[in-house]
Amino acid sequence: EEAVIQVLVDNSKSGHKLPTGTAELRLVYLDLHAQAGDRIIHLPATSADAEMLDVSGRSKYDDEFLGKDFPPERRLYRAVCADSSGRQTFFAYDAHKIVFDNRLAADEIRKEFFTFPVPGDIGKAFSLVAKLYYLRYPDPFAEKLGAEKAKSVELAAVRKEIVLGGKPE
């Protein structure tokens, strides 16, 4: 069967947007996966945005601006700046306007939905694991400046145990 998973992303105790700081560089991403023993099943984010700017690896500029090693199909929270020709840019001094901004507002709790086609062979019990990460700047930006790559920082994590056809023991 297919399950709909709801994840609440909570910025309610903050007085600023998340991510904050240099809007064209900072990003936060949500990773959701199911785990049954050693088996991990990634649950990809989907988007209503035609440009897919809120799902990693889906925008036409993601290879260039997120890098090839960025985890694909994660829900992204970011602002995307474009220069006067409409091309995405890393640099505020080139930015003409913000073309996309889905950062979490101060005091916001956002509901994110994922669909999960539950495999028939997953067993009686599994876990759902949601992790929220912050990245100061993506790898291609570091490469342009000859700087060290930034490491993703885990901001929050939650695990929910699921037992099919019964109650948790």
mmCIF file of C-alpha atoms in Angstrom:
data_model
loop_
_atom_site.group_PDB
_atom_site.id
_atom_site.type_symbol
_atom_site.label_atom_id
_atom_site.label_comp_id
_atom_site.label_asym_id
_atom_site.label_seq_id
_atom_site.Cartn_x
_atom_site.Cartn_y
_atom_site.Cartn_z
ATOM 1 C CA GLU A 1 0.000 0.000 0.000
ATOM 2 C CA GLU A 2 0.955 3.631 -0.253
ATOM 3 C CA ALA A 3 1.305 5.687 2.925
ATOM 4 C CA VAL A 4 1.274 9.454 3.233
ATOM 5 C CA ILE A 5 3.861 10.674 5.723
ATOM 6 C CA GLN A 6 3.579 14.106 7.314
ATOM 7 C CA VAL A 7 6.702 15.746 8.754
ATOM 8 C CA LEU A 8 6.484 18.965 10.760
ATOM 9 C CA VAL A 9 9.472 21.273 10.317
ATOM 10 C CA ASP A 10 9.521 23.576 13.335
ATOM 11 C CA ASN A 11 11.068 27.061 13.337
ATOM 12 C CA SER A 12 8.646 28.299 16.010
ATOM 13 C CA LYS A 13 11.308 29.171 18.571
ATOM 14 C CA SER A 14 13.282 31.366 16.186
ATOM 15 C CA GLY A 15 13.025 35.088 15.562
ATOM 16 C CA HIS A 16 14.372 34.865 12.001
ATOM 17 C CA LYS A 17 14.029 32.912 8.784
ATOM 18 C CA LEU A 18 15.725 29.541 8.439
ATOM 19 C CA PRO A 19 18.206 29.506 6.909
ATOM 20 C CA THR A 20 19.313 32.997 7.768
ATOM 21 C CA GLY A 21 22.335 34.987 6.701
ATOM 22 C CA THR A 22 23.581 35.206 3.143
ATOM 23 C CA ALA A 23 20.366 34.297 1.335
ATOM 24 C CA GLU A 24 21.999 33.219 -1.927
ATOM 25 C CA LEU A 25 24.310 30.702 -0.203
ATOM 26 C CA ARG A 26 22.685 29.255 2.916
ATOM 27 C CA LEU A 27 20.393 26.278 2.675
ATOM 28 C CA VAL A 28 18.597 23.803 4.880
ATOM 29 C CA TYR A 29 17.419 20.418 3.677
ATOM 30 C CA LEU A 30 15.163 17.683 4.978
ATOM 31 C CA ASP A 31 16.039 14.013 4.571
ATOM 32 C CA LEU A 32 13.355 11.375 5.149
ATOM 33 C CA HIS A 33 13.933 7.664 4.906
ATOM 34 C CA ALA A 34 12.479 4.373 6.060
ATOM 35 C CA GLN A 35 14.758 1.897 7.792
ATOM 36 C CA ALA A 36 14.139 -1.820 8.286
ATOM 37 C CA GLY A 37 17.216 -3.434 9.786
ATOM 38 C CA ASP A 38 20.145 -2.549 7.502
ATOM 39 C CA ARG A 39 17.817 -1.642 4.630
ATOM 40 C CA ILE A 40 17.336 2.092 3.998
ATOM 41 C CA ILE A 41 14.668 3.388 1.617
ATOM 42 C CA HIS A 42 14.936 7.066 0.728
ATOM 43 C CA LEU A 43 11.615 8.908 0.417
ATOM 44 C CA PRO A 44 12.024 11.539 -2.299
ATOM 45 C CA ALA A 45 10.508 14.995 -1.965
ATOM 46 C CA THR A 46 8.036 16.131 -4.600
ATOM 47 C CA SER A 47 7.171 19.652 -5.652
ATOM 48 C CA ALA A 48 4.303 21.753 -6.932
ATOM 49 C CA ASP A 49 6.872 24.325 -8.106
ATOM 50 C CA ALA A 50 7.362 24.058 -11.884
ATOM 51 C CA GLU A 51 11.076 24.902 -11.590
ATOM 52 C CA MET A 52 11.499 22.314 -8.776
ATOM 53 C CA LEU A 53 13.682 24.767 -6.825
ATOM 54 C CA ASP A 54 12.591 23.177 -3.531
ATOM 55 C CA VAL A 55 13.799 19.653 -4.398
ATOM 56 C CA SER A 56 17.531 18.980 -4.735
ATOM 57 C CA GLY A 57 18.721 17.698 -8.072
ATOM 58 C CA ARG A 58 15.560 18.761 -9.886
ATOM 59 C CA SER A 59 16.324 22.352 -10.893
ATOM 60 C CA LYS A 60 18.226 22.845 -14.156
ATOM 61 C CA TYR A 61 20.944 24.709 -12.217
ATOM 62 C CA ASP A 62 21.390 22.264 -9.311
ATOM 63 C CA ASP A 63 24.486 20.487 -10.653
ATOM 64 C CA GLU A 64 26.160 23.863 -11.039
ATOM 65 C CA PHE A 65 24.915 25.407 -7.782
ATOM 66 C CA LEU A 66 24.555 22.451 -5.395
ATOM 67 C CA GLY A 67 27.216 20.191 -6.861
ATOM 68 C CA LYS A 68 27.123 16.607 -8.018
ATOM 69 C CA ASP A 69 27.701 15.211 -4.498
ATOM 70 C CA PHE A 70 24.690 16.937 -2.903
ATOM 71 C CA PRO A 71 22.072 14.360 -1.842
ATOM 72 C CA PRO A 72 19.310 14.245 -4.482
ATOM 73 C CA GLU A 73 15.564 14.605 -3.979
ATOM 74 C CA ARG A 74 15.776 16.264 -0.562
ATOM 75 C CA ARG A 75 13.345 19.024 0.387
ATOM 76 C CA LEU A 76 15.315 22.290 0.158
ATOM 77 C CA TYR A 77 14.662 25.491 2.069
ATOM 78 C CA ARG A 78 16.485 28.342 0.363
ATOM 79 C CA ALA A 79 16.359 31.623 -1.490
ATOM 80 C CA VAL A 80 17.499 31.647 -5.118
ATOM 81 C CA CYS A 81 18.910 34.891 -6.510
ATOM 82 C CA ALA A 82 19.141 35.701 -10.206
ATOM 83 C CA ASP A 83 21.212 38.265 -12.090
ATOM 84 C CA SER A 84 19.709 40.780 -14.543
ATOM 85 C CA SER A 85 19.607 38.120 -17.297
ATOM 86 C CA GLY A 86 17.590 35.752 -15.051
ATOM 87 C CA ARG A 87 20.466 33.341 -14.416
ATOM 88 C CA GLN A 88 20.976 32.016 -10.889
ATOM 89 C CA THR A 89 23.947 33.539 -9.064
ATOM 90 C CA PHE A 90 25.979 32.893 -5.907
ATOM 91 C CA PHE A 91 26.978 36.510 -5.502
ATOM 92 C CA ALA A 92 24.783 39.197 -3.895
ATOM 93 C CA TYR A 93 26.476 41.938 -5.917
ATOM 94 C CA ASP A 94 25.275 40.216 -9.139
ATOM 95 C CA ALA A 95 21.769 39.574 -7.826
ATOM 96 C CA HIS A 96 18.981 41.505 -9.493
ATOM 97 C CA LYS A 97 16.138 39.801 -7.635
ATOM 98 C CA ILE A 98 15.146 36.805 -5.550
ATOM 99 C CA VAL A 99 13.323 34.423 -7.906
ATOM 100 C CA PHE A 100 12.433 31.804 -5.292
ATOM 101 C CA ASP A 101 12.264 31.838 -1.493
ATOM 102 C CA ASN A 102 10.739 29.077 0.610
ATOM 103 C CA ARG A 103 12.819 29.613 3.744
ATOM 104 C CA LEU A 104 10.963 28.902 6.972
ATOM 105 C CA ALA A 105 9.584 32.100 8.463
ATOM 106 C CA ALA A 106 10.143 33.099 12.070
ATOM 107 C CA ASP A 107 7.646 31.293 14.321
ATOM 108 C CA GLU A 108 6.596 28.913 11.489
ATOM 109 C CA ILE A 109 5.789 25.226 11.680
ATOM 110 C CA ARG A 110 5.560 23.844 8.140
ATOM 111 C CA LYS A 111 3.861 20.574 7.186
ATOM 112 C CA GLU A 112 5.702 18.547 4.563
ATOM 113 C CA PHE A 113 4.069 15.520 2.935
ATOM 114 C CA PHE A 114 5.783 12.481 1.413
ATOM 115 C CA THR A 115 4.210 9.454 -0.226
ATOM 116 C CA PHE A 116 5.733 6.099 0.571
ATOM 117 C CA PRO A 117 4.886 2.980 -1.443
ATOM 118 C CA VAL A 118 5.389 0.505 1.414
ATOM 119 C CA PRO A 119 7.248 -2.517 0.004
ATOM 120 C CA GLY A 120 5.510 -5.826 0.605
ATOM 121 C CA ASP A 121 8.775 -7.320 1.857
ATOM 122 C CA ILE A 122 9.575 -4.616 4.430
ATOM 123 C CA GLY A 123 8.562 -6.844 7.308
ATOM 124 C CA LYS A 124 6.281 -6.231 10.254
ATOM 125 C CA ALA A 125 8.139 -3.231 11.660
ATOM 126 C CA PHE A 126 10.286 -0.398 10.359
ATOM 127 C CA SER A 127 11.309 3.118 11.323
ATOM 128 C CA LEU A 128 10.770 6.455 9.654
ATOM 129 C CA VAL A 129 13.701 8.816 10.190
ATOM 130 C CA ALA A 130 13.561 12.542 9.430
ATOM 131 C CA LYS A 131 16.695 14.684 9.690
ATOM 132 C CA LEU A 132 17.078 18.401 9.069
ATOM 133 C CA TYR A 133 20.488 19.689 7.929
ATOM 134 C CA TYR A 134 22.063 23.140 7.513
ATOM 135 C CA LEU A 135 24.740 23.960 4.932
ATOM 136 C CA ARG A 136 26.635 27.297 5.048
ATOM 137 C CA TYR A 137 27.438 27.170 1.348
ATOM 138 C CA PRO A 138 27.431 24.527 -1.384
ATOM 139 C CA ASP A 139 30.560 22.843 -2.790
ATOM 140 C CA PRO A 140 30.619 24.716 -6.135
ATOM 141 C CA PHE A 141 30.821 28.034 -4.256
ATOM 142 C CA ALA A 142 33.820 26.776 -2.256
ATOM 143 C CA GLU A 143 35.469 25.577 -5.473
ATOM 144 C CA LYS A 144 35.009 28.988 -7.154
ATOM 145 C CA LEU A 145 36.781 30.676 -4.235
ATOM 146 C CA GLY A 146 39.344 27.950 -3.590
ATOM 147 C CA ALA A 147 37.895 27.559 -0.090
ATOM 148 C CA GLU A 148 37.364 24.465 2.026
ATOM 149 C CA LYS A 149 34.064 22.661 1.453
ATOM 150 C CA ALA A 150 31.445 23.215 4.150
ATOM 151 C CA LYS A 151 30.084 20.244 6.050
ATOM 152 C CA SER A 152 26.355 19.731 6.528
ATOM 153 C CA VAL A 153 25.311 20.152 10.164
ATOM 154 C CA GLU A 154 22.450 18.089 11.560
ATOM 155 C CA LEU A 155 19.977 20.487 13.206
ATOM 156 C CA ALA A 156 17.297 18.035 14.285
ATOM 157 C CA ALA A 157 16.338 14.384 13.965
ATOM 158 C CA VAL A 158 13.327 12.280 14.842
ATOM 159 C CA ARG A 159 12.611 8.552 14.543
ATOM 160 C CA LYS A 160 9.144 7.020 14.521
ATOM 161 C CA GLU A 161 8.706 3.267 14.891
ATOM 162 C CA ILE A 162 5.977 1.768 12.681
ATOM 163 C CA VAL A 163 4.442 -1.664 13.303
ATOM 164 C CA LEU A 164 2.246 -2.968 10.495
ATOM 165 C CA GLY A 165 -0.963 -4.731 11.430
ATOM 166 C CA GLY A 166 -0.558 -4.320 15.154
ATOM 167 C CA LYS A 167 0.478 -2.208 18.098
ATOM 168 C CA PRO A 168 4.074 -1.371 19.100
ATOM 169 C CA GLU A 169 5.368 -3.679 21.803
#
